[in-house]
Amino acid sequence: MDSSIDDHIFTEIKLSAEMHRAIYLQLADEILLLIKKGIIRSNQKLPSSRKIAHLLNLNRITVTKAISELQTQGWLESFVGRGTFVSNHIPDLEPEQLRNGTNATKAQNIAGFELNELHYLVNPYFVPVAELHLDDGYPDPRLAPIKELYRAYRNQLSRGGIYNRFGSYNSPDGPDDYKEALSQYLNESRGLKTKAENILSVRGTLMGINLVCNALISPGDVIVSGIPGWQRAEHNFIHARARHIGISVDEYGIVVDELREICKKTPVRMVYVTPHHHYPTTVSLRIDRRLELLRLASEYGFIIFEDDYDFDFHYNNRPLMPLASADENGMVIYCGSFSKSFSPAFRMGYLVASENVIAHLANIRILLDRQGDHILDNAMAQILNDGTIQRYLRKASKIYEERRDYFCSLLTQNLTNAVEFAIPDGGMTIWARFDEKIDLEKLAKIAYKKGLYFSDGSIHKYANFNKNATRLGFASATKEDLQSSVAILKSLIA
């Protein structure tokens, strides 16, 4: 065996009783660091546990546990009557000077392998903490039936048949009770014609889009959507290596005439559309364009991905029925989300399509996520069946309509010369077009410092669409908060 290790090496080890890690594990970490840095080498003999305990003023049992830990991991070897040695299976490393903590933790910050950092994957995750907010159009979680959902969830955990519900994996498309309840709900509220087999539970709209791109889009396929649009969806198209083509959006929704011309020139695989309230402009797709879009899909064989993110909130009249409700040829994949009805914190969405499409998507979903949260799905089924969801949506719609009207009146009274907008028929936000003289990015930054958050509109800009506009959400704010928010805007713009 090789020489013994100098005792002074151990005297430089620093341990702290204030760290949230056991002392013996700290000691094991420090010895391991010395091995990895080549300070102590293969076949070198450690001082006895008694000696190390003395040098570090530790209990001998603590040292013994640290050595045992490293033996278990294969870094140390003990021999009866000879002592403890660094394993002879470890290659010799050139000794390095002990580094400070910043350099020692480099691997925590930067990987040693190359990343394919694509520009569209650079998504800054900014979580605003301002007291006031005119967000992207989120619901008010204070109105959501949280208590009822909690009771339903707890009820799922307390029922019998534990193994059948918790002991094994279940169907990747979602539990039968939830799909049946959701099917009935969608048929009644949206005029769909579904069975449980037409539904796939997902964790939200983005998961639905990503799953469809993985399962049905091949590199080079053409996907068409309106500009401006939802960049999160567009990034999924690009990541699937599809060719994304944008078409215009006017006061009646996407310009379907432009889509027709594209179809004449090149095969289109999918059209992504938000027909109820176009994102971000909130306009509804006019009936003649709806019918023509369905006709073109049947003629040219492309998928219509219908993102109906806020169907539940429409105020001036009955909601426009989804494209899926008039689809007689199985061309539409319909996507909805309870996250936009309750709160973004609840990841509950669904895809609706022909049975063979759902079966195919379920098989692809297994590659990403074996199954969703069946307990949450079944809890949702319970409050769908007992009418809780329906009562909540009626109540919330009335409150959101009042907030819409109040917010629009505030903007008209206080910011007439600065902001133009059309009162939306539904949804939870307005599309606000600011005077070109107003630096929207600067305005958003100053407002945030004063306690008001809203988007500066940069996410809605494109090479061929550069409006000084943004979405101002009203649903998640009280009337008092809306008044304070507009007052801040007025003070900064005046």
mmCIF file of N, CA and C in Angstrom, residues 240-355:
data_model
loop_
_atom_site.group_PDB
_atom_site.id
_atom_site.type_symbol
_atom_site.label_atom_id
_atom_site.label_comp_id
_atom_site.label_asym_id
_atom_site.label_seq_id
_atom_site.Cartn_x
_atom_site.Cartn_y
_atom_site.Cartn_z
ATOM 1 N N ALA A 240 -40.967 21.771 -33.542
ATOM 2 C CA ALA A 240 -41.312 20.554 -34.278
ATOM 3 C C ALA A 240 -40.706 20.563 -35.677
ATOM 4 N N ARG A 241 -39.945 21.636 -35.975
ATOM 5 C CA ARG A 241 -39.273 21.809 -37.268
ATOM 6 C C ARG A 241 -40.279 21.932 -38.408
ATOM 7 N N ALA A 242 -41.441 22.497 -38.062
ATOM 8 C CA ALA A 242 -42.441 22.778 -39.085
ATOM 9 C C ALA A 242 -42.130 24.118 -39.738
ATOM 10 N N ARG A 243 -42.750 24.369 -40.838
ATOM 11 C CA ARG A 243 -42.648 25.667 -41.513
ATOM 12 C C ARG A 243 -43.874 26.481 -41.128
ATOM 13 N N HIS A 244 -43.659 27.546 -40.398
ATOM 14 C CA HIS A 244 -44.776 28.351 -39.900
ATOM 15 C C HIS A 244 -45.038 29.516 -40.840
ATOM 16 N N ILE A 245 -46.288 29.649 -41.267
ATOM 17 C CA ILE A 245 -46.701 30.753 -42.132
ATOM 18 C C ILE A 245 -47.775 31.547 -41.404
ATOM 19 N N GLY A 246 -47.563 32.852 -41.281
ATOM 20 C CA GLY A 246 -48.545 33.710 -40.634
ATOM 21 C C GLY A 246 -49.471 34.365 -41.640
ATOM 22 N N ILE A 247 -50.750 34.502 -41.261
ATOM 23 C CA ILE A 247 -51.714 35.214 -42.101
ATOM 24 C C ILE A 247 -52.311 36.361 -41.293
ATOM 25 N N SER A 248 -52.908 37.300 -41.978
ATOM 26 C CA SER A 248 -53.406 38.522 -41.341
ATOM 27 C C SER A 248 -54.609 38.249 -40.449
ATOM 28 N N VAL A 249 -54.782 39.161 -39.495
ATOM 29 C CA VAL A 249 -55.958 39.168 -38.621
ATOM 30 C C VAL A 249 -56.565 40.564 -38.689
ATOM 31 N N ASP A 250 -57.858 40.641 -38.949
ATOM 32 C CA ASP A 250 -58.533 41.939 -38.932
ATOM 33 C C ASP A 250 -59.648 41.919 -37.896
ATOM 34 N N GLU A 251 -60.589 42.831 -38.010
ATOM 35 C CA GLU A 251 -61.640 42.931 -36.992
ATOM 36 C C GLU A 251 -62.609 41.758 -37.015
ATOM 37 N N TYR A 252 -62.473 40.848 -38.005
ATOM 38 C CA TYR A 252 -63.328 39.671 -38.102
ATOM 39 C C TYR A 252 -62.555 38.364 -37.921
ATOM 40 N N GLY A 253 -61.331 38.462 -37.412
ATOM 41 C CA GLY A 253 -60.534 37.264 -37.170
ATOM 42 C C GLY A 253 -59.516 37.021 -38.269
ATOM 43 N N ILE A 254 -59.037 35.789 -38.355
ATOM 44 C CA ILE A 254 -58.031 35.493 -39.380
ATOM 45 C C ILE A 254 -58.641 35.679 -40.771
ATOM 46 N N VAL A 255 -57.807 36.142 -41.696
ATOM 47 C CA VAL A 255 -58.271 36.368 -43.066
ATOM 48 C C VAL A 255 -58.176 35.039 -43.813
ATOM 49 N N VAL A 256 -59.291 34.354 -43.912
ATOM 50 C CA VAL A 256 -59.314 33.006 -44.477
ATOM 51 C C VAL A 256 -58.984 33.022 -45.966
ATOM 52 N N ASP A 257 -59.240 34.153 -46.644
ATOM 53 C CA ASP A 257 -58.886 34.246 -48.070
ATOM 54 C C ASP A 257 -57.388 34.023 -48.267
ATOM 55 N N GLU A 258 -56.577 34.523 -47.340
ATOM 56 C CA GLU A 258 -55.131 34.323 -47.450
ATOM 57 C C GLU A 258 -54.781 32.843 -47.273
ATOM 58 N N LEU A 259 -55.488 32.177 -46.379
ATOM 59 C CA LEU A 259 -55.262 30.744 -46.183
ATOM 60 C C LEU A 259 -55.595 29.974 -47.452
ATOM 61 N N ARG A 260 -56.667 30.351 -48.117
ATOM 62 C CA ARG A 260 -57.058 29.661 -49.343
ATOM 63 C C ARG A 260 -55.954 29.752 -50.392
ATOM 64 N N GLU A 261 -55.361 30.936 -50.519
ATOM 65 C CA GLU A 261 -54.295 31.116 -51.509
ATOM 66 C C GLU A 261 -53.066 30.275 -51.159
ATOM 67 N N ILE A 262 -52.768 30.159 -49.869
ATOM 68 C CA ILE A 262 -51.635 29.320 -49.444
ATOM 69 C C ILE A 262 -51.902 27.861 -49.799
ATOM 70 N N CYS A 263 -53.132 27.416 -49.550
ATOM 71 C CA CYS A 263 -53.493 26.018 -49.827
ATOM 72 C C CYS A 263 -53.356 25.689 -51.316
ATOM 73 N N LYS A 264 -53.594 26.671 -52.168
ATOM 74 C CA LYS A 264 -53.477 26.442 -53.610
ATOM 75 C C LYS A 264 -52.027 26.218 -54.028
ATOM 76 N N LYS A 265 -51.083 26.770 -53.240
ATOM 77 C CA LYS A 265 -49.676 26.739 -53.618
ATOM 78 C C LYS A 265 -48.878 25.656 -52.910
ATOM 79 N N THR A 266 -49.277 25.307 -51.692
ATOM 80 C CA THR A 266 -48.469 24.357 -50.917
ATOM 81 C C THR A 266 -49.361 23.552 -49.983
ATOM 82 N N PRO A 267 -49.019 22.290 -49.720
ATOM 83 C CA PRO A 267 -49.825 21.492 -48.784
ATOM 84 C C PRO A 267 -49.727 22.071 -47.368
ATOM 85 N N VAL A 268 -50.849 22.208 -46.722
ATOM 86 C CA VAL A 268 -50.917 22.694 -45.340
ATOM 87 C C VAL A 268 -51.265 21.522 -44.440
ATOM 88 N N ARG A 269 -50.497 21.339 -43.380
ATOM 89 C CA ARG A 269 -50.752 20.235 -42.455
ATOM 90 C C ARG A 269 -51.702 20.637 -41.339
ATOM 91 N N MET A 270 -51.560 21.882 -40.826
ATOM 92 C CA MET A 270 -52.399 22.279 -39.691
ATOM 93 C C MET A 270 -52.601 23.791 -39.685
ATOM 94 N N VAL A 271 -53.784 24.192 -39.235
ATOM 95 C CA VAL A 271 -54.083 25.605 -38.992
ATOM 96 C C VAL A 271 -54.415 25.748 -37.517
ATOM 97 N N TYR A 272 -53.679 26.627 -36.846
ATOM 98 C CA TYR A 272 -53.925 26.901 -35.431
ATOM 99 C C TYR A 272 -54.769 28.164 -35.339
ATOM 100 N N VAL A 273 -55.863 28.087 -34.597
ATOM 101 C CA VAL A 273 -56.780 29.217 -34.557
ATOM 102 C C VAL A 273 -57.419 29.341 -33.177
ATOM 103 N N THR A 274 -57.668 30.588 -32.773
ATOM 104 C CA THR A 274 -58.409 30.885 -31.537
ATOM 105 C C THR A 274 -59.664 31.659 -31.948
ATOM 106 N N PRO A 275 -60.657 30.977 -32.487
ATOM 107 C CA PRO A 275 -61.766 31.663 -33.161
ATOM 108 C C PRO A 275 -62.739 32.391 -32.240
ATOM 109 N N HIS A 276 -62.873 31.932 -30.998
ATOM 110 C CA HIS A 276 -63.857 32.555 -30.110
ATOM 111 C C HIS A 276 -63.439 33.964 -29.746
ATOM 112 N N HIS A 277 -62.217 34.099 -29.242
ATOM 113 C CA HIS A 277 -61.611 35.405 -28.976
ATOM 114 C C HIS A 277 -60.153 35.292 -29.402
ATOM 115 N N HIS A 278 -59.837 35.830 -30.573
ATOM 116 C CA HIS A 278 -58.484 35.671 -31.098
ATOM 117 C C HIS A 278 -57.451 36.200 -30.107
ATOM 118 N N TYR A 279 -56.408 35.411 -29.937
ATOM 119 C CA TYR A 279 -55.298 35.869 -29.101
ATOM 120 C C TYR A 279 -54.248 36.515 -29.991
ATOM 121 N N PRO A 280 -53.842 37.761 -29.741
ATOM 122 C CA PRO A 280 -54.148 38.581 -28.559
ATOM 123 C C PRO A 280 -55.249 39.612 -28.744
ATOM 124 N N THR A 281 -55.812 39.753 -29.956
ATOM 125 C CA THR A 281 -56.653 40.923 -30.247
ATOM 126 C C THR A 281 -58.086 40.810 -29.749
ATOM 127 N N THR A 282 -58.526 39.638 -29.319
ATOM 128 C CA THR A 282 -59.846 39.351 -28.718
ATOM 129 C C THR A 282 -60.988 39.317 -29.730
ATOM 130 N N VAL A 283 -60.754 39.548 -31.028
ATOM 131 C CA VAL A 283 -61.850 39.556 -31.998
ATOM 132 C C VAL A 283 -62.349 38.135 -32.244
ATOM 133 N N SER A 284 -63.628 38.030 -32.611
ATOM 134 C CA SER A 284 -64.237 36.728 -32.898
ATOM 135 C C SER A 284 -64.222 36.453 -34.394
ATOM 136 N N LEU A 285 -64.030 35.203 -34.750
ATOM 137 C CA LEU A 285 -64.015 34.808 -36.155
ATOM 138 C C LEU A 285 -65.446 34.808 -36.690
ATOM 139 N N ARG A 286 -65.697 35.590 -37.729
ATOM 140 C CA ARG A 286 -67.037 35.761 -38.277
ATOM 141 C C ARG A 286 -67.561 34.458 -38.871
ATOM 142 N N ILE A 287 -68.866 34.286 -38.886
ATOM 143 C CA ILE A 287 -69.494 33.018 -39.246
ATOM 144 C C ILE A 287 -69.112 32.565 -40.655
ATOM 145 N N ASP A 288 -69.049 33.487 -41.628
ATOM 146 C CA ASP A 288 -68.712 33.066 -42.991
ATOM 147 C C ASP A 288 -67.285 32.523 -43.063
ATOM 148 N N ARG A 289 -66.383 33.113 -42.262
ATOM 149 C CA ARG A 289 -64.998 32.639 -42.242
ATOM 150 C C ARG A 289 -64.897 31.305 -41.506
ATOM 151 N N ARG A 290 -65.715 31.111 -40.515
ATOM 152 C CA ARG A 290 -65.742 29.828 -39.809
ATOM 153 C C ARG A 290 -66.122 28.704 -40.771
ATOM 154 N N LEU A 291 -67.192 28.939 -41.496
ATOM 155 C CA LEU A 291 -67.677 27.918 -42.417
ATOM 156 C C LEU A 291 -66.666 27.658 -43.535
ATOM 157 N N GLU A 292 -66.035 28.722 -44.028
ATOM 158 C CA GLU A 292 -65.051 28.551 -45.093
ATOM 159 C C GLU A 292 -63.817 27.827 -44.581
ATOM 160 N N LEU A 293 -63.420 28.089 -43.337
ATOM 161 C CA LEU A 293 -62.270 27.398 -42.757
ATOM 162 C C LEU A 293 -62.540 25.901 -42.671
ATOM 163 N N LEU A 294 -63.738 25.531 -42.244
ATOM 164 C CA LEU A 294 -64.098 24.118 -42.175
ATOM 165 C C LEU A 294 -64.135 23.487 -43.564
ATOM 166 N N ARG A 295 -64.642 24.257 -44.526
ATOM 167 C CA ARG A 295 -64.716 23.728 -45.887
ATOM 168 C C ARG A 295 -63.316 23.508 -46.463
ATOM 169 N N LEU A 296 -62.420 24.475 -46.239
ATOM 170 C CA LEU A 296 -61.059 24.346 -46.738
ATOM 171 C C LEU A 296 -60.339 23.157 -46.092
ATOM 172 N N ALA A 297 -60.594 22.937 -44.808
ATOM 173 C CA ALA A 297 -59.975 21.795 -44.129
ATOM 174 C C ALA A 297 -60.386 20.487 -44.771
ATOM 175 N N SER A 298 -61.664 20.375 -45.100
ATOM 176 C CA SER A 298 -62.150 19.150 -45.742
ATOM 177 C C SER A 298 -61.600 19.012 -47.158
ATOM 178 N N GLU A 299 -61.498 20.140 -47.866
ATOM 179 C CA GLU A 299 -61.016 20.095 -49.250
ATOM 180 C C GLU A 299 -59.529 19.769 -49.325
ATOM 181 N N TYR A 300 -58.746 20.367 -48.455
ATOM 182 C CA TYR A 300 -57.289 20.218 -48.542
ATOM 183 C C TYR A 300 -56.707 19.263 -47.501
ATOM 184 N N GLY A 301 -57.540 18.782 -46.597
ATOM 185 C CA GLY A 301 -57.111 17.746 -45.671
ATOM 186 C C GLY A 301 -56.206 18.197 -44.538
ATOM 187 N N PHE A 302 -56.285 19.460 -44.133
ATOM 188 C CA PHE A 302 -55.440 19.897 -43.028
ATOM 189 C C PHE A 302 -56.186 19.823 -41.691
ATOM 190 N N ILE A 303 -55.400 19.737 -40.623
ATOM 191 C CA ILE A 303 -55.936 19.719 -39.255
ATOM 192 C C ILE A 303 -56.274 21.147 -38.849
ATOM 193 N N ILE A 304 -57.392 21.312 -38.178
ATOM 194 C CA ILE A 304 -57.684 22.572 -37.503
ATOM 195 C C ILE A 304 -57.459 22.346 -36.012
ATOM 196 N N PHE A 305 -56.485 23.049 -35.436
ATOM 197 C CA PHE A 305 -56.301 22.997 -33.991
ATOM 198 C C PHE A 305 -57.026 24.204 -33.411
ATOM 199 N N GLU A 306 -58.143 23.934 -32.754
ATOM 200 C CA GLU A 306 -58.988 25.000 -32.203
ATOM 201 C C GLU A 306 -58.675 25.185 -30.723
ATOM 202 N N ASP A 307 -58.008 26.277 -30.408
ATOM 203 C CA ASP A 307 -57.665 26.617 -29.023
ATOM 204 C C ASP A 307 -58.762 27.525 -28.483
ATOM 205 N N ASP A 308 -59.641 26.945 -27.677
ATOM 206 C CA ASP A 308 -60.792 27.679 -27.152
ATOM 207 C C ASP A 308 -60.528 28.026 -25.686
ATOM 208 N N TYR A 309 -59.517 28.866 -25.473
ATOM 209 C CA TYR A 309 -58.970 29.067 -24.134
ATOM 210 C C TYR A 309 -59.912 29.782 -23.179
ATOM 211 N N ASP A 310 -60.865 30.578 -23.665
ATOM 212 C CA ASP A 310 -61.750 31.292 -22.721
ATOM 213 C C ASP A 310 -63.217 31.261 -23.158
ATOM 214 N N PHE A 311 -63.645 30.099 -23.644
ATOM 215 C CA PHE A 311 -65.031 29.956 -24.093
ATOM 216 C C PHE A 311 -66.026 30.330 -22.996
ATOM 217 N N ASP A 312 -65.695 30.012 -21.743
ATOM 218 C CA ASP A 312 -66.660 30.128 -20.653
ATOM 219 C C ASP A 312 -67.067 31.554 -20.335
ATOM 220 N N PHE A 313 -66.352 32.548 -20.872
ATOM 221 C CA PHE A 313 -66.660 33.927 -20.494
ATOM 222 C C PHE A 313 -66.985 34.758 -21.733
ATOM 223 N N HIS A 314 -68.282 34.875 -22.000
ATOM 224 C CA HIS A 314 -68.797 35.657 -23.112
ATOM 225 C C HIS A 314 -70.013 36.403 -22.582
ATOM 226 N N TYR A 315 -70.117 37.715 -22.877
ATOM 227 C CA TYR A 315 -71.048 38.550 -22.121
ATOM 228 C C TYR A 315 -72.220 39.117 -22.915
ATOM 229 N N ASN A 316 -71.987 39.588 -24.127
ATOM 230 C CA ASN A 316 -73.032 40.320 -24.826
ATOM 231 C C ASN A 316 -74.171 39.435 -25.312
ATOM 232 N N ASN A 317 -73.884 38.180 -25.552
ATOM 233 C CA ASN A 317 -74.902 37.251 -26.042
ATOM 234 C C ASN A 317 -74.401 35.841 -25.769
ATOM 235 N N ARG A 318 -75.058 34.861 -26.331
ATOM 236 C CA ARG A 318 -74.587 33.487 -26.150
ATOM 237 C C ARG A 318 -73.217 33.319 -26.794
ATOM 238 N N PRO A 319 -72.342 32.495 -26.187
ATOM 239 C CA PRO A 319 -71.036 32.261 -26.792
ATOM 240 C C PRO A 319 -71.176 31.656 -28.188
ATOM 241 N N LEU A 320 -70.253 32.024 -29.062
ATOM 242 C CA LEU A 320 -70.219 31.393 -30.379
ATOM 243 C C LEU A 320 -69.813 29.935 -30.203
ATOM 244 N N MET A 321 -70.537 29.046 -30.831
ATOM 245 C CA MET A 321 -70.221 27.630 -30.704
ATOM 246 C C MET A 321 -68.882 27.328 -31.375
ATOM 247 N N PRO A 322 -68.112 26.404 -30.820
ATOM 248 C CA PRO A 322 -66.801 26.082 -31.396
ATOM 249 C C PRO A 322 -66.903 25.546 -32.818
ATOM 250 N N LEU A 323 -65.826 25.678 -33.547
ATOM 251 C CA LEU A 323 -65.740 25.056 -34.871
ATOM 252 C C LEU A 323 -66.001 23.561 -34.761
ATOM 253 N N ALA A 324 -65.519 22.970 -33.673
ATOM 254 C CA ALA A 324 -65.673 21.526 -33.477
ATOM 255 C C ALA A 324 -67.130 21.101 -33.455
ATOM 256 N N SER A 325 -68.022 21.999 -33.038
ATOM 257 C CA SER A 325 -69.438 21.634 -32.966
ATOM 258 C C SER A 325 -70.056 21.492 -34.354
ATOM 259 N N ALA A 326 -69.442 22.103 -35.373
ATOM 260 C CA ALA A 326 -69.957 22.022 -36.747
ATOM 261 C C ALA A 326 -69.087 21.132 -37.629
ATOM 262 N N ASP A 327 -68.112 20.468 -37.036
ATOM 263 C CA ASP A 327 -67.177 19.628 -37.795
ATOM 264 C C ASP A 327 -67.793 18.258 -38.045
ATOM 265 N N GLU A 328 -68.120 17.973 -39.294
ATOM 266 C CA GLU A 328 -68.738 16.696 -39.651
ATOM 267 C C GLU A 328 -67.751 15.731 -40.302
ATOM 268 N N ASN A 329 -66.508 16.175 -40.464
ATOM 269 C CA ASN A 329 -65.532 15.348 -41.182
ATOM 270 C C ASN A 329 -64.308 14.985 -40.340
ATOM 271 N N GLY A 330 -64.349 15.275 -39.039
ATOM 272 C CA GLY A 330 -63.242 14.900 -38.172
ATOM 273 C C GLY A 330 -61.960 15.661 -38.452
ATOM 274 N N MET A 331 -62.066 16.950 -38.788
ATOM 275 C CA MET A 331 -60.894 17.748 -39.120
ATOM 276 C C MET A 331 -60.375 18.572 -37.933
ATOM 277 N N VAL A 332 -61.183 18.714 -36.896
ATOM 278 C CA VAL A 332 -60.856 19.625 -35.795
ATOM 279 C C VAL A 332 -60.330 18.859 -34.583
ATOM 280 N N ILE A 333 -59.231 19.354 -34.019
ATOM 281 C CA ILE A 333 -58.786 18.948 -32.682
ATOM 282 C C ILE A 333 -59.097 20.123 -31.772
ATOM 283 N N TYR A 334 -59.974 19.897 -30.838
ATOM 284 C CA TYR A 334 -60.458 20.971 -29.964
ATOM 285 C C TYR A 334 -59.718 20.922 -28.640
ATOM 286 N N CYS A 335 -59.244 22.074 -28.189
ATOM 287 C CA CYS A 335 -58.474 22.142 -26.945
ATOM 288 C C CYS A 335 -59.091 23.164 -26.003
ATOM 289 N N GLY A 336 -59.282 22.764 -24.760
ATOM 290 C CA GLY A 336 -59.803 23.668 -23.737
ATOM 291 C C GLY A 336 -59.026 23.504 -22.451
ATOM 292 N N SER A 337 -59.280 24.399 -21.504
ATOM 293 C CA SER A 337 -58.510 24.378 -20.273
ATOM 294 C C SER A 337 -59.300 24.951 -19.112
ATOM 295 N N PHE A 338 -59.348 24.216 -18.013
ATOM 296 C CA PHE A 338 -59.921 24.749 -16.787
ATOM 297 C C PHE A 338 -58.956 25.713 -16.105
ATOM 298 N N SER A 339 -57.696 25.711 -16.520
ATOM 299 C CA SER A 339 -56.718 26.639 -15.952
ATOM 300 C C SER A 339 -57.127 28.081 -16.222
ATOM 301 N N LYS A 340 -57.757 28.318 -17.377
ATOM 302 C CA LYS A 340 -58.192 29.661 -17.724
ATOM 303 C C LYS A 340 -59.537 30.002 -17.072
ATOM 304 N N SER A 341 -60.202 29.009 -16.485
ATOM 305 C CA SER A 341 -61.458 29.266 -15.792
ATOM 306 C C SER A 341 -61.260 29.400 -14.289
ATOM 307 N N PHE A 342 -60.349 28.605 -13.736
ATOM 308 C CA PHE A 342 -60.074 28.607 -12.297
ATOM 309 C C PHE A 342 -58.894 29.498 -11.961
ATOM 310 N N SER A 343 -57.728 29.007 -12.340
ATOM 311 C CA SER A 343 -56.467 29.664 -12.019
ATOM 312 C C SER A 343 -55.371 28.972 -12.802
ATOM 313 N N PRO A 344 -54.347 29.718 -13.273
ATOM 314 C CA PRO A 344 -53.231 29.078 -13.971
ATOM 315 C C PRO A 344 -52.510 28.047 -13.116
ATOM 316 N N ALA A 345 -52.670 28.125 -11.792
ATOM 317 C CA ALA A 345 -51.994 27.171 -10.914
ATOM 318 C C ALA A 345 -52.544 25.760 -11.074
ATOM 319 N N PHE A 346 -53.804 25.636 -11.500
ATOM 320 C CA PHE A 346 -54.410 24.324 -11.713
ATOM 321 C C PHE A 346 -54.186 23.904 -13.155
ATOM 322 N N ARG A 347 -53.397 22.858 -13.337
ATOM 323 C CA ARG A 347 -53.043 22.417 -14.680
ATOM 324 C C ARG A 347 -54.051 21.362 -15.139
ATOM 325 N N MET A 348 -55.136 21.835 -15.721
ATOM 326 C CA MET A 348 -56.214 20.946 -16.144
ATOM 327 C C MET A 348 -56.684 21.352 -17.539
ATOM 328 N N GLY A 349 -56.352 20.548 -18.523
ATOM 329 C CA GLY A 349 -56.794 20.818 -19.871
ATOM 330 C C GLY A 349 -57.275 19.545 -20.543
ATOM 331 N N TYR A 350 -57.727 19.669 -21.779
ATOM 332 C CA TYR A 350 -58.245 18.489 -22.478
ATOM 333 C C TYR A 350 -58.180 18.714 -23.981
ATOM 334 N N LEU A 351 -58.008 17.616 -24.692
ATOM 335 C CA LEU A 351 -58.105 17.599 -26.148
ATOM 336 C C LEU A 351 -59.324 16.773 -26.529
ATOM 337 N N VAL A 352 -60.017 17.207 -27.567
ATOM 338 C CA VAL A 352 -61.182 16.493 -28.082
ATOM 339 C C VAL A 352 -60.964 16.262 -29.573
ATOM 340 N N ALA A 353 -61.099 15.018 -30.002
ATOM 341 C CA ALA A 353 -60.885 14.693 -31.418
ATOM 342 C C ALA A 353 -61.531 13.338 -31.720
ATOM 343 N N SER A 354 -61.400 12.905 -32.945
ATOM 344 C CA SER A 354 -61.905 11.586 -33.340
ATOM 345 C C SER A 354 -61.222 10.505 -32.508
ATOM 346 N N GLU A 355 -61.882 9.374 -32.329
ATOM 347 C CA GLU A 355 -61.373 8.312 -31.451
ATOM 348 C C GLU A 355 -59.976 7.850 -31.849
#
